[in-house]
Short mmCIF file of C-alpha atoms in Angstrom, two decimals:
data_model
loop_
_atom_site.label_atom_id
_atom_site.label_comp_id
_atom_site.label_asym_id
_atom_site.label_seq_id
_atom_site.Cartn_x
_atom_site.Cartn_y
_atom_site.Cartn_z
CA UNK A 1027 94.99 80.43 85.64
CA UNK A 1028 93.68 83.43 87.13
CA UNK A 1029 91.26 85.98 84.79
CA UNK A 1030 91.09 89.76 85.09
CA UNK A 1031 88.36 92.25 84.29
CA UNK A 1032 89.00 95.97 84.97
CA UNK A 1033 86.15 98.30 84.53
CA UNK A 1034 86.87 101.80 83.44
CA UNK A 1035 86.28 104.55 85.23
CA UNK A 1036 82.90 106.01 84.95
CA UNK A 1037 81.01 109.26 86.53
CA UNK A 1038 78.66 108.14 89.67
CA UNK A 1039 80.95 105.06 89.82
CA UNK A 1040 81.64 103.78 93.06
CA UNK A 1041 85.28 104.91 93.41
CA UNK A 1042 85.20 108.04 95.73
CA UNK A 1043 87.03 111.49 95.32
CA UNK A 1044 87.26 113.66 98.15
CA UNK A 1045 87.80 117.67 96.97
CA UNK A 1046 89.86 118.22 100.11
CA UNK A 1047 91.64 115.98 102.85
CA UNK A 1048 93.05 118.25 105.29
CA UNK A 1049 96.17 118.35 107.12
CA UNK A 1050 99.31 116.65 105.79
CA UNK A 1051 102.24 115.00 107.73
CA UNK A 1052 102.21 111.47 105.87
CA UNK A 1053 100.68 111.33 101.91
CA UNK A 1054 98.42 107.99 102.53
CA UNK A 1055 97.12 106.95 98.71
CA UNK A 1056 93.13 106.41 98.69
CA UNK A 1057 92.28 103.24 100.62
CA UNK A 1058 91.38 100.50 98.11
CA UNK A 1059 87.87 98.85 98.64
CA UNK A 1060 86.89 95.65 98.43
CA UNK A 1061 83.46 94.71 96.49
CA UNK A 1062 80.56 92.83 97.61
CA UNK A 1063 82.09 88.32 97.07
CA UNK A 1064 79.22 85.54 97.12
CA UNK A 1065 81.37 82.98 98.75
CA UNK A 1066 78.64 80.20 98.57
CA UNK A 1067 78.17 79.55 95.15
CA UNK A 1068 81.94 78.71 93.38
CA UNK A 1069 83.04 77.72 97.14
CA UNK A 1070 79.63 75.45 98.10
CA UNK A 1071 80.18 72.12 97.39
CA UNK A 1072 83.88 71.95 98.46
CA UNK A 1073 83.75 73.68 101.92
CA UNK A 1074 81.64 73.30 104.48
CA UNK A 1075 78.92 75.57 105.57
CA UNK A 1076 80.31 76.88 108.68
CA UNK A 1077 83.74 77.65 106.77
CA UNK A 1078 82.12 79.72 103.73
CA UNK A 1079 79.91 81.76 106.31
CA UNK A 1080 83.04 82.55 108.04
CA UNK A 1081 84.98 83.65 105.32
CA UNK A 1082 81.87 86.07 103.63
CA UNK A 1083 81.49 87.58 107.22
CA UNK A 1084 85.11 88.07 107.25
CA UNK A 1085 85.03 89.97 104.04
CA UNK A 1086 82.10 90.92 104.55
CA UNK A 1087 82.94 93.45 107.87
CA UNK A 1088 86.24 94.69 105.59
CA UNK A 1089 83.77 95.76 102.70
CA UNK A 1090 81.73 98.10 105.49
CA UNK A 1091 83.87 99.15 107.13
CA UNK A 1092 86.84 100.57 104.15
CA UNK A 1093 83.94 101.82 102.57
CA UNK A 1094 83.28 103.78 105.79
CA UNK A 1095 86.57 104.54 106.28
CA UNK A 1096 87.71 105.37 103.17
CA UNK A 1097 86.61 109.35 102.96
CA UNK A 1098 87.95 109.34 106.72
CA UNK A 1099 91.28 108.47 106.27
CA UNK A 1100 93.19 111.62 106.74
CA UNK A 1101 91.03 113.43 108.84
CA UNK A 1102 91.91 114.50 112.94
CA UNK A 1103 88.79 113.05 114.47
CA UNK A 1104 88.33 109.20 114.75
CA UNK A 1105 84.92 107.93 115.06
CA UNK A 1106 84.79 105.79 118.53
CA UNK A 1107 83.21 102.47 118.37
CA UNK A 1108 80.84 100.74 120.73
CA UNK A 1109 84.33 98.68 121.94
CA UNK A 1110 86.22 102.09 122.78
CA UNK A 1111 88.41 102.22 119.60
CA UNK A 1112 88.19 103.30 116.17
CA UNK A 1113 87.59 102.30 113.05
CA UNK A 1114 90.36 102.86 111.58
CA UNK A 1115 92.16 100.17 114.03
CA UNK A 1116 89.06 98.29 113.88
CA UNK A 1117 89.37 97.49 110.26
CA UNK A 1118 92.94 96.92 110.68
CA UNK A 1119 91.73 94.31 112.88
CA UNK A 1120 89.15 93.02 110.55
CA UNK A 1121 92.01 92.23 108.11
CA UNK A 1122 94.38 90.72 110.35
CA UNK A 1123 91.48 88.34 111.63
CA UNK A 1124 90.09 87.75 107.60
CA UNK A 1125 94.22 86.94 106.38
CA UNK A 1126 94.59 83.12 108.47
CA UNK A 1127 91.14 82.32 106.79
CA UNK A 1128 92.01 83.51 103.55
CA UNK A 1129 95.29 81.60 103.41
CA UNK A 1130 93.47 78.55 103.17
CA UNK A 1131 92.10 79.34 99.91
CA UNK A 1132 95.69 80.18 98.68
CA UNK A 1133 97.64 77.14 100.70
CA UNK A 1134 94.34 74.32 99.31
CA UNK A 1135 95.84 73.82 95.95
CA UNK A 1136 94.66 74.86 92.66
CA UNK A 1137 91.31 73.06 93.61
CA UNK A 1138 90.10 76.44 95.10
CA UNK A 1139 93.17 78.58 94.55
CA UNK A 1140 91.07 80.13 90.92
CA UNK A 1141 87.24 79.63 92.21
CA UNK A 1142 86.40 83.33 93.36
CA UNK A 1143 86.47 86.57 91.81
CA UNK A 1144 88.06 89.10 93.93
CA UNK A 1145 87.30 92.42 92.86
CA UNK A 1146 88.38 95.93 94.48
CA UNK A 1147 88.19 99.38 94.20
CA UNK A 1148 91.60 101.09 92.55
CA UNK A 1149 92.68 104.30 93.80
CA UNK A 1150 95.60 105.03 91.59
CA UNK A 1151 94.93 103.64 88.38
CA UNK A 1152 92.31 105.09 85.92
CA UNK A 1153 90.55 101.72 86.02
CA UNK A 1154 88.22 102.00 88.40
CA UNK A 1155 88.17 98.58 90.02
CA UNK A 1156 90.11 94.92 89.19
CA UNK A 1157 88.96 91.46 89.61
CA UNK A 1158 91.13 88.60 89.22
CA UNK A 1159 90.84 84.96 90.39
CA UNK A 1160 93.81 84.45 91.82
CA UNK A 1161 93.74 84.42 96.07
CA UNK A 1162 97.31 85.60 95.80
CA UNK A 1163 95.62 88.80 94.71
CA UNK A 1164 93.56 89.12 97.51
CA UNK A 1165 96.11 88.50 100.20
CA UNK A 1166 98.48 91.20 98.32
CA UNK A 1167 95.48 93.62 98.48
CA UNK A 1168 94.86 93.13 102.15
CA UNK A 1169 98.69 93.64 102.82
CA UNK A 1170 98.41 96.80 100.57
CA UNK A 1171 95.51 97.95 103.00
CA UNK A 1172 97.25 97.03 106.05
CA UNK A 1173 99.68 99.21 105.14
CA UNK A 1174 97.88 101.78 103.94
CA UNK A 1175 95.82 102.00 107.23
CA UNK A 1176 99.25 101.68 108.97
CA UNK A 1177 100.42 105.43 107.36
CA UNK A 1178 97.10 106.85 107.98
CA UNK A 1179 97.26 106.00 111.38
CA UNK A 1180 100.91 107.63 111.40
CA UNK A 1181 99.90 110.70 110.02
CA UNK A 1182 96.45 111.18 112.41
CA UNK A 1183 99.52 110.49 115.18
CA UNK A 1184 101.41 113.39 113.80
CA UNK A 1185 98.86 115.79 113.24
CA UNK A 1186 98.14 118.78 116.04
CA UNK A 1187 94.96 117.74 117.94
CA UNK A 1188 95.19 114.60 117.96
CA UNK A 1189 92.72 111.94 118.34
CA UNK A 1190 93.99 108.58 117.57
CA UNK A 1191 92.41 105.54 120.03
CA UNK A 1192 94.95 104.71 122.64
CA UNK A 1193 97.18 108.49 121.82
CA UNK A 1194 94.84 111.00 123.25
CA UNK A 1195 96.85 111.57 126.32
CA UNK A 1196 100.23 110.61 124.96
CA UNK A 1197 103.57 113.43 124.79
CA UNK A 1198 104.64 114.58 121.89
CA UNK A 1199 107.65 112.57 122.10
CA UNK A 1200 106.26 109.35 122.64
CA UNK A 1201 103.90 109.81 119.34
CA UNK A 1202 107.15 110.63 117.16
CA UNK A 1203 108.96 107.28 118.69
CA UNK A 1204 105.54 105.48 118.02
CA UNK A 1205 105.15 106.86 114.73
CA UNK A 1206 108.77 105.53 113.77
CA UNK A 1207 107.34 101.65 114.88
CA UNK A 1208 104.56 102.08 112.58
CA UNK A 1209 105.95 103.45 109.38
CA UNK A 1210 108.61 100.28 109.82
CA UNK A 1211 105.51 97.99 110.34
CA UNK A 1212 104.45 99.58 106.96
CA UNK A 1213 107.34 99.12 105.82
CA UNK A 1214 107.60 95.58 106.83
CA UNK A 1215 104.10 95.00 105.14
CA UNK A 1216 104.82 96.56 101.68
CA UNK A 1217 108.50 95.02 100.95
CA UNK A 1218 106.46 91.13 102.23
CA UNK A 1219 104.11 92.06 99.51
CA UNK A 1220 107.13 93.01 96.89
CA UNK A 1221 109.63 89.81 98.08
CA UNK A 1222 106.62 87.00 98.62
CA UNK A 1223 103.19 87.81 97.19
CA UNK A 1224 104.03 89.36 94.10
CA UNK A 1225 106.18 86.69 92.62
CA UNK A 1226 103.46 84.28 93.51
CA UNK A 1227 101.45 85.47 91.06
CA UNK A 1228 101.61 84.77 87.38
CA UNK A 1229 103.73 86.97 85.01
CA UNK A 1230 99.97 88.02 82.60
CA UNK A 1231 98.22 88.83 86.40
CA UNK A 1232 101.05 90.86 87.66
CA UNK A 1233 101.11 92.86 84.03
CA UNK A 1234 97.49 93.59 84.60
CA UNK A 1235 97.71 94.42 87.96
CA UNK A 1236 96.30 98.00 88.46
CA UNK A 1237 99.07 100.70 89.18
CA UNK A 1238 98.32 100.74 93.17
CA UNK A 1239 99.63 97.22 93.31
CA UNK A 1240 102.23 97.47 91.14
CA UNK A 1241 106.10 96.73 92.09
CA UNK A 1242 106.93 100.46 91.42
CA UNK A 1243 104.48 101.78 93.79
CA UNK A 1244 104.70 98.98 96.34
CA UNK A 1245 108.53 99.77 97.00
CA UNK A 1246 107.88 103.89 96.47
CA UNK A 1247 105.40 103.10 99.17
CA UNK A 1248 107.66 101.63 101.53
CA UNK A 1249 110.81 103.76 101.06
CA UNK A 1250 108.09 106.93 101.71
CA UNK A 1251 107.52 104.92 105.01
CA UNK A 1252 111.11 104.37 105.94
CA UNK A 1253 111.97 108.13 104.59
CA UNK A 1254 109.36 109.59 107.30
CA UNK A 1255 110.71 107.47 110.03
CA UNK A 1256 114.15 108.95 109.06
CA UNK A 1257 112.39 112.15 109.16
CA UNK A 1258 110.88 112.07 112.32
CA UNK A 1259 114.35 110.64 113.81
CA UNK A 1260 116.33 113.83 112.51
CA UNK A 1261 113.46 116.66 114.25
CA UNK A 1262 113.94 114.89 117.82
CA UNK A 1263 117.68 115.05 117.25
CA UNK A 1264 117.12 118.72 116.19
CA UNK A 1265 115.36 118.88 119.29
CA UNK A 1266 118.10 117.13 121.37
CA UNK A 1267 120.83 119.19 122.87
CA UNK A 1268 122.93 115.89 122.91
CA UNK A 1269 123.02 115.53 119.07
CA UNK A 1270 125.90 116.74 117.44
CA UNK A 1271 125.85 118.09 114.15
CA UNK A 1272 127.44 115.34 112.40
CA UNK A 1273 124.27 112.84 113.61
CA UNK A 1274 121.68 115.51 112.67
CA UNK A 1275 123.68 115.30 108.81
CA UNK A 1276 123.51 112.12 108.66
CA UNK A 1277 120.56 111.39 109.27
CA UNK A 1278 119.78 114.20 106.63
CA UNK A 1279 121.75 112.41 104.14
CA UNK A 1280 120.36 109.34 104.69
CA UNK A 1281 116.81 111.31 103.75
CA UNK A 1282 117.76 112.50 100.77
CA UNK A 1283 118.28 108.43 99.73
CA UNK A 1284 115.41 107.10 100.84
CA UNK A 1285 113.52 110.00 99.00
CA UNK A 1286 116.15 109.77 96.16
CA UNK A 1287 114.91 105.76 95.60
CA UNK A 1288 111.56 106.08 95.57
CA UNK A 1289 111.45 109.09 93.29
CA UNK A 1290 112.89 106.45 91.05
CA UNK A 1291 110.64 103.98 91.75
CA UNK A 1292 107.80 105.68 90.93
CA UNK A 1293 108.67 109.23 88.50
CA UNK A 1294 108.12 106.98 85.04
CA UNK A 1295 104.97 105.68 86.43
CA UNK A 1296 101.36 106.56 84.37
CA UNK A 1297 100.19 108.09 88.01
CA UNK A 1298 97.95 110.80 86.50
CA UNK A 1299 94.99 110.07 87.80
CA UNK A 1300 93.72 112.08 91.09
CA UNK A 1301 95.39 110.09 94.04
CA UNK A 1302 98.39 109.09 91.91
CA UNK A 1303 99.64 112.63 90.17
CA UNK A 1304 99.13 113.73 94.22
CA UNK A 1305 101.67 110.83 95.45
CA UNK A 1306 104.03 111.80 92.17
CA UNK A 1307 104.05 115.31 94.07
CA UNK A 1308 104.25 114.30 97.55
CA UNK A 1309 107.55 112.28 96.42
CA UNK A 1310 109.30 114.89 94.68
CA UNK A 1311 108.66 117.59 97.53
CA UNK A 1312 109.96 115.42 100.52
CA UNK A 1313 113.14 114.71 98.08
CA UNK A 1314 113.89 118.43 97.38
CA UNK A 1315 113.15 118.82 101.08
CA UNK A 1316 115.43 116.60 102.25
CA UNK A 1317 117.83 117.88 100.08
CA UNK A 1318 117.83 121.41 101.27
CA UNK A 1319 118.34 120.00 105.21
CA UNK A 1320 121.18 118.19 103.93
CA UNK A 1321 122.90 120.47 101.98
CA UNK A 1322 122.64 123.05 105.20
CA UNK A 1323 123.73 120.92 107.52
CA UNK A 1324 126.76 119.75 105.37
CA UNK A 1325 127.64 123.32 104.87
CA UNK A 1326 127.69 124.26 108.45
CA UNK A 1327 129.92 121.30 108.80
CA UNK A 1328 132.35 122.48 105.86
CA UNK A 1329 132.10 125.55 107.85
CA UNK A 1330 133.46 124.09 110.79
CA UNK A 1331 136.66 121.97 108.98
CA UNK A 1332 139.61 122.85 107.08
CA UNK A 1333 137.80 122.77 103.99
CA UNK A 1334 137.86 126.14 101.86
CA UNK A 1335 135.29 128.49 102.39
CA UNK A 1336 134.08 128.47 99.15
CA UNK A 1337 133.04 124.40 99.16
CA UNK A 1338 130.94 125.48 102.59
CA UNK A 1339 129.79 128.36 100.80
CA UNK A 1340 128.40 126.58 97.72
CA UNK A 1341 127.46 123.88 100.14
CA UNK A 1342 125.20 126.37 102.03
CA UNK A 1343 124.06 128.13 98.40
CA UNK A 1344 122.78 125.11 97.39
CA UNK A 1345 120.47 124.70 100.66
CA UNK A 1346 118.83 127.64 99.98
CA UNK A 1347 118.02 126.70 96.00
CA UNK A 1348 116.26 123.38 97.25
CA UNK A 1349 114.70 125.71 99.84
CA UNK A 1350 112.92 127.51 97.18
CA UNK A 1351 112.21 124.66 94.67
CA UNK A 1352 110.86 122.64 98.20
CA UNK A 1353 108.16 125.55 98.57
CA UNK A 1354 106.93 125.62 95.12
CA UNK A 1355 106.44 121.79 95.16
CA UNK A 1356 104.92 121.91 98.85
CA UNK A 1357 102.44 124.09 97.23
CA UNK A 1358 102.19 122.27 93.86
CA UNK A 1359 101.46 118.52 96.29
CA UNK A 1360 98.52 120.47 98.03
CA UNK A 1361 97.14 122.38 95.40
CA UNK A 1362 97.15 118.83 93.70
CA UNK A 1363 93.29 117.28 93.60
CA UNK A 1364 92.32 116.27 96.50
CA UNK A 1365 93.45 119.49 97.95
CA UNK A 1366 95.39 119.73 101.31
CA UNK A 1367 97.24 121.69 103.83
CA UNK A 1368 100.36 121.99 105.40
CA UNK A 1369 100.22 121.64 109.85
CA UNK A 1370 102.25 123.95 111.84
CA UNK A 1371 105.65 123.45 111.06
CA UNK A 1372 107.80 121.23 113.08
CA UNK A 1373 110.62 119.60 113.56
CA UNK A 1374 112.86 119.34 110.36
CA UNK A 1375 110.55 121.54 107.96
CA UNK A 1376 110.60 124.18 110.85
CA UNK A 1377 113.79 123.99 111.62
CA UNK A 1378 114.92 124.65 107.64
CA UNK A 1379 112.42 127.02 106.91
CA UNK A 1380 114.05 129.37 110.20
CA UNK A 1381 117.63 128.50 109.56
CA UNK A 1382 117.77 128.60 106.01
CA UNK A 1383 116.90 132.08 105.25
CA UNK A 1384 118.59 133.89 108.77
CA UNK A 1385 121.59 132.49 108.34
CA UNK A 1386 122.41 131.81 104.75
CA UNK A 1387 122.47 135.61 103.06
CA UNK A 1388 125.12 136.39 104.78
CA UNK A 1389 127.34 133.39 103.91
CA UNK A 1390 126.94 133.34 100.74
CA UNK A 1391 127.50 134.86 97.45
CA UNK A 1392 124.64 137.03 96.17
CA UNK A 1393 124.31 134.67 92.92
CA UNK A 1394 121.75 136.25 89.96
CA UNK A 1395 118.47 134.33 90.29
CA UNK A 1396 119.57 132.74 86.55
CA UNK A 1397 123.05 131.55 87.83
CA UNK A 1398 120.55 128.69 89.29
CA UNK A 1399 122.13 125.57 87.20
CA UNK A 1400 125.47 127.17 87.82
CA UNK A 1401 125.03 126.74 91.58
CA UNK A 1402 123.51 122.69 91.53
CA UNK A 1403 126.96 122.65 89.69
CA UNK A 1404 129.10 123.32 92.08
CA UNK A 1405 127.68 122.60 95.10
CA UNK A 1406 129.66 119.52 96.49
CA UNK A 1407 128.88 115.95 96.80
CA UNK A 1408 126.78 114.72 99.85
CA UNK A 1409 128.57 112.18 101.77
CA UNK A 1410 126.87 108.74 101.22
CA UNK A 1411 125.83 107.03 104.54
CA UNK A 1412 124.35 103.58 104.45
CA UNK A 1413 120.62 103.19 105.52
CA UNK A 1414 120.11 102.52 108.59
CA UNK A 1415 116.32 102.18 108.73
CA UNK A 1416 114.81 98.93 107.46
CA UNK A 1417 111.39 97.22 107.16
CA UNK A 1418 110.54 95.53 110.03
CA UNK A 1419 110.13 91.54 109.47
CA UNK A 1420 106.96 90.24 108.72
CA UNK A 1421 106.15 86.47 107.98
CA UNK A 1422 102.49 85.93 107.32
CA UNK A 1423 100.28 84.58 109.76
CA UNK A 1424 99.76 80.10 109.93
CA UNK A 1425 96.57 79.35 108.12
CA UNK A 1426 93.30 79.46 110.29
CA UNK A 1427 92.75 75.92 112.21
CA UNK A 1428 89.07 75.78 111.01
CA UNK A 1429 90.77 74.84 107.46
CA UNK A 1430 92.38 71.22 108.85
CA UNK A 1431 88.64 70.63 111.07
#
């Protein structure tokens, strides 16, 4: 069976914490790190040489370059590499070349399955890094860092300024459609690692597992992805003078659930620990948030039937509650360790934070700032639309062809 050691986390340890990251669009946990592996010694005498070389320069390259990375990861500049990229899709590269080799330890039986150690740097958890020897562990935290890197790379898209390899000349609109493909490649990633890896390991491993990796946090993670994709589909049909209101409320709707799920997911979670209390915050924003576009647009649309004024009225009262609540937690999530910043407003958060207060006041009734409960009361339902974003399909890749030489 596979062993665990988790080593507590100590000052001058190697786990990083950055005082500030910047600019905002997508909350992208601390990238886990793998430690230094001698592949030779528990590996020697059933591989050949060529094959253990190949796998510690693999791992090797991932170890440099996250650790590189790693205090990088939200910032607008990209470092360019001697090949014209960056390394931020370098070491996504790095992993997707390291995963074929890997699944030979994990597909050659328990002969080599328990032999190695695999130890990484935690983020989320107050232990600073876990080692277990179990290759299912390492293939669920390269998948975790795939996906990470994935939402980083979304958010650098997203950002004014831009400097992503291969976006530097690209419209506006073609980074929001290009976001949406990568959080559903995220996406895609994290619910593999919840549906395949995780069940592959044994019940005492996946208790220990530290709280970056665990179920909770793998499917908040991937409902955040599919959440900002939704997101990022309701500003362009903001934008779009072909959307009608009832698309721009739907898609609104369908927000608030995405955000709605993986509150749940993660709000009874221990995250309390730098990185983790921040993605706690970041959650329970983008759900109020949501919930304020929602509620406005579904008032407008009350507005519009033969419902009673009242029901719009509530409707619209409502929207402007969440408003509030939204900018105390916006400002809660960046005041949050590491600190950060909101961009320029656009797209759905501008849109709200205009509408919101211009047109509301004088739609409403002028409720006493304590009549607050009374108002969630009464506001109406939200119509419940099925999701319509899902993770894109991932399979992972055939085991490297050096394994059957």
């Amino acid at each position: 069976m596979g062993c665990l050691l988790s080593t507590p986390d100590v000052a001058g340890g190697a786990r990083r914490r950055p005082k500030n990251i910047g600019e905002i669009v997508v909350f992208v946990p601390g990238l886990r790190i793998p430690r230094p592996l001698d592949f030779a010694e528990p590996l020697g005498d059933g591989l050949s040489k060529s094959l253990v070389e190949r796998l510690s320069a693999l791992r090797t390259r991932i170890e440099v370059m996250a650790g590189q990375e790693a205090p990088m990861t939200t910032k607008p500049r990209r470092t360019a590499t001697q090949h014209g990229g960056s390394t931020l899709t370098d070491l996504q590269q790095a992993l997707e070349d390291y995963l074929p080799v890997l699944l030979g330890l994990v597909e050659n039986g328990i002969r080599l399955k328990h032999n190695l150690r695999f130890c990484w740097i935690n983020q989320e958890d107050d232990e600073e890094e876990t080692t277990m020897s179990d290759s299912w562990y390492e293939v669920l935290s390269v998948l975790h860092l795939m996906a990470v890197l994935l939402l980083s790379q979304a958010n650098l898209l997203l950002l004014p300024n831009k400097s992503t390899a291969g976006y530097q000349n690209t419209s506006l609109e073609d980074c929001k459609r290009a976001s949406i493909d990568i959080f559903l490649k995220a996406a895609g990633y994290l619910d593999f690692a919840v549906q395949k890896v995780l069940p592959q390991l044994p019940l005492e491993l996946r208790n220990d597992l530290p709280l970056d990796l665990t179920e909770g946090v793998l499917k908040s993670l991937c409902l955040q992805a599919l959440g900002q994709g939704v997101e990022i589909q309701l500003g362009m049909a903001i934008d779009s003078i072909k959307a009608t209101l009832a698309v721009k409320r739907r898609l609104a709707c369908e927000m608030v659930k995405y955000w709605h799920q993986a509150h749940e997911y993660i709000k009874d979670l221990p995250l309390a620990n730098g990185w983790g209390e921040k993605h706690k915050l970041f959650i329970q924003w983008k759900h109020i948030e949501a919930k304020a576009i929602a509620y406005y647009l579904h008032g407008l649309i009350l507005e519009e039937g033969n419902t009673s004024a009242n029901m719009a009225a509530a409707a619209l009262q409502a929207a402007e509650e969440y408003l509030k609540e939204s900018k105390k937690a916006c400002e809660g999530f960046h005041m949050a360790l590491p600190s950060s910043r909101n961009p320029p407003l656009w797209g759905a958060s501008k849109y709200l934070a205009e509408k919101i207060p211009k047109d509301i006041p004088s739609k409403t009734i002028n409720w006493d700032s304590q009549k607050h409960e009374l108002i969630m009361q009464i506001a109406p339902a939200l119509p419940d639309f099925a999701l319509s974003l899902k993770p894109d399909e991932y399979q992972l890749p055939s085991m490297d062809p050096s394994w059957k030489a």
